[in-house]
């Protein structure tokens, strides 16, 4: 039982490049989300999904795309990387919000640097 | 939509107590508390639902005042292992959990 798996752990990009951060969970969680963590800013929600085929924007969605074709996978795409997207990215999943059981399990994180 | 946490940082000696506060401008469905060790992912500590309940986890407990939209995390007789950054997360009934900016707790011998 791996929980939430994120790849890659580290990535360096040049401005303007695109890339995809991968996230997979094996807990049959319906809810998945992406957060970014910056010093002094806490964890900010980028995008989330309440089930396969359903995604929505969080607090800071600009510059990012997501899709959810399966229950297990929730990739985050950076379309044209900018230095402001230098951050640590966390993927998280849970059984679902509003049920009192929206306890998030986080992946180990992906540290992205944009030069 | 982020809840506000205070203090931003606190340093304790082993055995001392601490309180971390979290307040929201929106009505809360639940409040979550997570702890993050340096270089690691946040880990769930406890969840408090509407109803003003208080929960405990070893010597760490929390309260939730629904009317004031506030929660407090109490760390009693702190241990070195308590060091880390503590985040409160507010669930407002929509499909989101919003986190505060964190409280860095350092426990020294």
XYZ file of C-alpha atoms in Angstrom:
224
model
C 0.000 0.000 0.000
C 1.963 3.008 -1.295
C -0.516 5.797 -0.372
C 0.068 8.907 -2.505
C 3.000 8.770 -4.904
C 4.430 11.882 -6.539
C 7.024 12.096 -9.272
C 9.478 13.618 -9.835
C 10.828 14.616 -6.421
C 13.009 17.340 -7.898
C 12.864 19.202 -11.194
C 14.635 22.202 -12.683
C 13.015 23.978 -15.617
C 13.826 26.953 -17.757
C 11.293 29.744 -18.153
C 8.769 28.864 -20.819
C 9.199 25.096 -20.608
C 6.261 22.844 -19.830
C 6.111 19.793 -17.631
C 3.767 17.461 -15.785
C 3.917 16.538 -12.124
C 2.496 13.083 -11.629
C 0.329 11.993 -8.699
C -1.143 8.557 -8.085
C -3.000 7.100 -5.098
C -3.981 3.511 -4.353
C -6.491 4.126 -1.547
C -9.565 4.436 -3.787
C -9.976 8.047 -2.705
C -12.501 10.098 -4.639
C -11.039 13.488 -3.721
C -7.622 14.601 -4.945
C -5.959 17.987 -4.820
C -2.766 19.894 -5.539
C -1.222 22.430 -3.164
C 1.837 24.577 -3.470
C 3.920 25.547 -0.482
C 5.966 28.716 -0.394
C 7.852 30.193 2.587
C 5.519 32.194 4.800
C 2.488 31.406 2.631
C 1.446 28.039 3.991
C -0.260 25.559 1.691
C -2.351 27.054 -1.093
C -4.844 25.049 -3.113
C -4.212 25.010 -6.873
C -6.782 22.576 -8.299
C -8.898 19.771 -6.956
C -11.077 16.916 -8.151
C -14.030 15.199 -6.473
C -13.991 12.225 -8.838
C -12.943 10.981 -12.249
C -13.853 13.476 -14.941
C -14.504 16.325 -12.486
C -11.990 19.067 -11.717
C -12.217 22.591 -10.382
C -10.020 25.542 -9.511
C -8.646 26.360 -6.099
C -7.077 29.583 -4.804
C -4.132 29.863 -7.211
C -4.994 28.035 -10.478
C -3.382 30.352 -13.035
C -0.638 28.714 -15.079
C -1.691 25.173 -14.169
C -3.925 22.562 -15.784
C -5.275 19.314 -14.391
C -7.284 16.365 -15.601
C -8.729 13.307 -13.875
C -9.297 10.452 -16.281
C -9.063 7.742 -13.610
C -9.734 7.601 -9.869
C -6.066 6.867 -9.208
C -4.262 9.599 -11.160
C -4.320 13.389 -10.967
C -1.479 15.004 -12.954
C -0.647 18.697 -12.700
C 0.575 20.407 -15.867
C 2.599 23.580 -16.012
C 1.916 25.076 -19.412
C 4.717 27.652 -19.643
C 6.836 27.690 -16.508
C 7.630 31.006 -14.820
C 10.038 31.753 -11.938
C 6.987 32.537 -9.769
C 6.089 28.850 -9.997
C 9.234 27.860 -8.124
C 7.763 26.026 -5.148
C 7.201 22.717 -3.424
C 4.122 20.979 -4.753
C 2.065 18.515 -2.742
C -0.596 16.195 -4.016
C -3.172 15.052 -1.457
C -6.176 12.730 -1.453
C -9.085 11.820 0.792
C -12.398 9.929 0.796
C -14.212 13.173 0.207
C -15.123 16.555 1.622
C -18.111 17.365 3.766
C -18.282 13.909 5.246
C -16.270 14.592 8.378
C -13.735 12.235 6.892
C -11.984 14.658 4.598
C -8.648 13.707 6.108
C -5.916 14.394 3.612
C -3.072 12.013 2.903
C -0.194 13.900 1.316
C 2.428 12.751 -1.123
C 6.102 13.352 -0.333
C 6.220 16.520 -2.436
C 7.877 17.687 -5.643
C 10.393 20.518 -5.471
C 10.311 22.584 -8.659
C 12.798 25.306 -9.565
C 12.189 27.545 -12.581
C 15.207 29.486 -13.812
C -10.001 32.257 2.352
C -6.998 31.137 4.345
C -7.556 30.953 8.091
C -5.284 33.081 10.254
C -2.888 31.352 12.633
C -1.034 32.739 15.626
C 1.644 32.852 16.749
C 3.826 32.507 13.660
C 6.601 30.883 15.656
C 7.211 29.684 19.192
C 10.196 28.225 21.018
C 9.626 25.966 24.012
C 11.767 24.055 26.424
C 10.921 20.400 26.903
C 8.016 20.038 29.293
C 6.506 23.463 28.608
C 3.018 24.014 27.190
C 1.924 25.918 24.096
C -1.272 27.053 22.432
C -1.686 27.665 18.704
C -4.735 29.575 17.534
C -6.616 29.473 14.254
C -9.470 31.740 13.182
C -11.555 31.996 10.058
C -13.691 34.749 8.562
C -16.067 32.129 7.114
C -18.413 29.714 8.824
C -16.618 26.455 9.413
C -17.820 22.941 8.790
C -14.739 21.454 10.391
C -11.202 22.282 11.420
C -8.190 20.075 10.748
C -4.753 20.159 12.324
C -1.624 18.865 10.588
C 2.040 18.789 11.535
C 4.905 19.014 9.067
C 8.477 18.082 9.916
C 11.225 19.815 7.974
C 11.534 18.392 4.456
C 8.553 16.092 4.884
C 4.891 16.083 3.959
C 2.195 17.349 6.355
C 0.716 14.621 8.534
C -2.817 14.612 9.911
C -3.209 15.126 13.677
C -6.916 15.538 14.274
C -10.214 16.813 12.907
C -12.881 18.717 14.826
C -16.430 18.876 13.544
C -19.156 21.403 14.269
C -20.430 21.094 17.826
C -17.586 22.618 19.836
C -16.035 19.293 20.644
C -12.595 18.879 22.039
C -10.314 16.105 20.907
C -7.087 14.711 22.181
C -4.140 12.859 20.772
C -1.608 11.840 23.411
C -0.681 15.191 25.049
C -1.971 17.223 22.095
C -5.581 18.347 22.178
C -7.726 20.852 20.353
C -10.962 22.766 20.736
C -13.354 24.232 18.204
C -15.617 27.203 18.908
C -18.088 27.154 16.065
C -19.712 30.487 16.978
C -16.411 32.334 16.986
C -15.092 30.308 14.039
C -11.952 29.618 16.017
C -9.907 26.592 16.962
C -6.982 26.175 19.320
C -4.366 23.447 19.499
C -2.945 22.692 22.949
C 0.432 21.030 23.342
C 1.052 19.872 26.881
C 4.405 18.911 28.402
C 6.100 19.324 25.034
C 8.597 16.778 23.780
C 11.435 17.210 21.276
C 9.360 15.215 18.783
C 6.704 17.959 18.787
C 8.994 20.263 16.802
C 7.671 21.127 13.374
C 5.261 23.448 11.629
C 1.615 23.165 12.579
C -1.109 23.993 10.100
C -4.790 24.414 10.695
C -7.096 23.676 7.800
C -10.597 25.072 7.524
C -13.354 23.248 5.697
C -16.212 25.578 4.824
C -18.586 23.067 3.305
C -17.422 23.494 -0.267
C -15.056 20.936 -1.707
C -11.963 22.506 -0.248
C -9.637 22.526 2.695
C -7.846 25.861 3.148
C -4.730 26.004 5.256
C -3.321 28.743 7.439
C 0.224 30.014 7.012
C 1.529 27.755 9.755
C 3.104 28.009 13.203
C 6.703 26.920 13.551
C 7.206 25.179 16.875
C 10.705 24.478 18.150
C 11.233 22.430 21.299
C 14.679 22.649 22.835
C 16.200 20.473 25.597
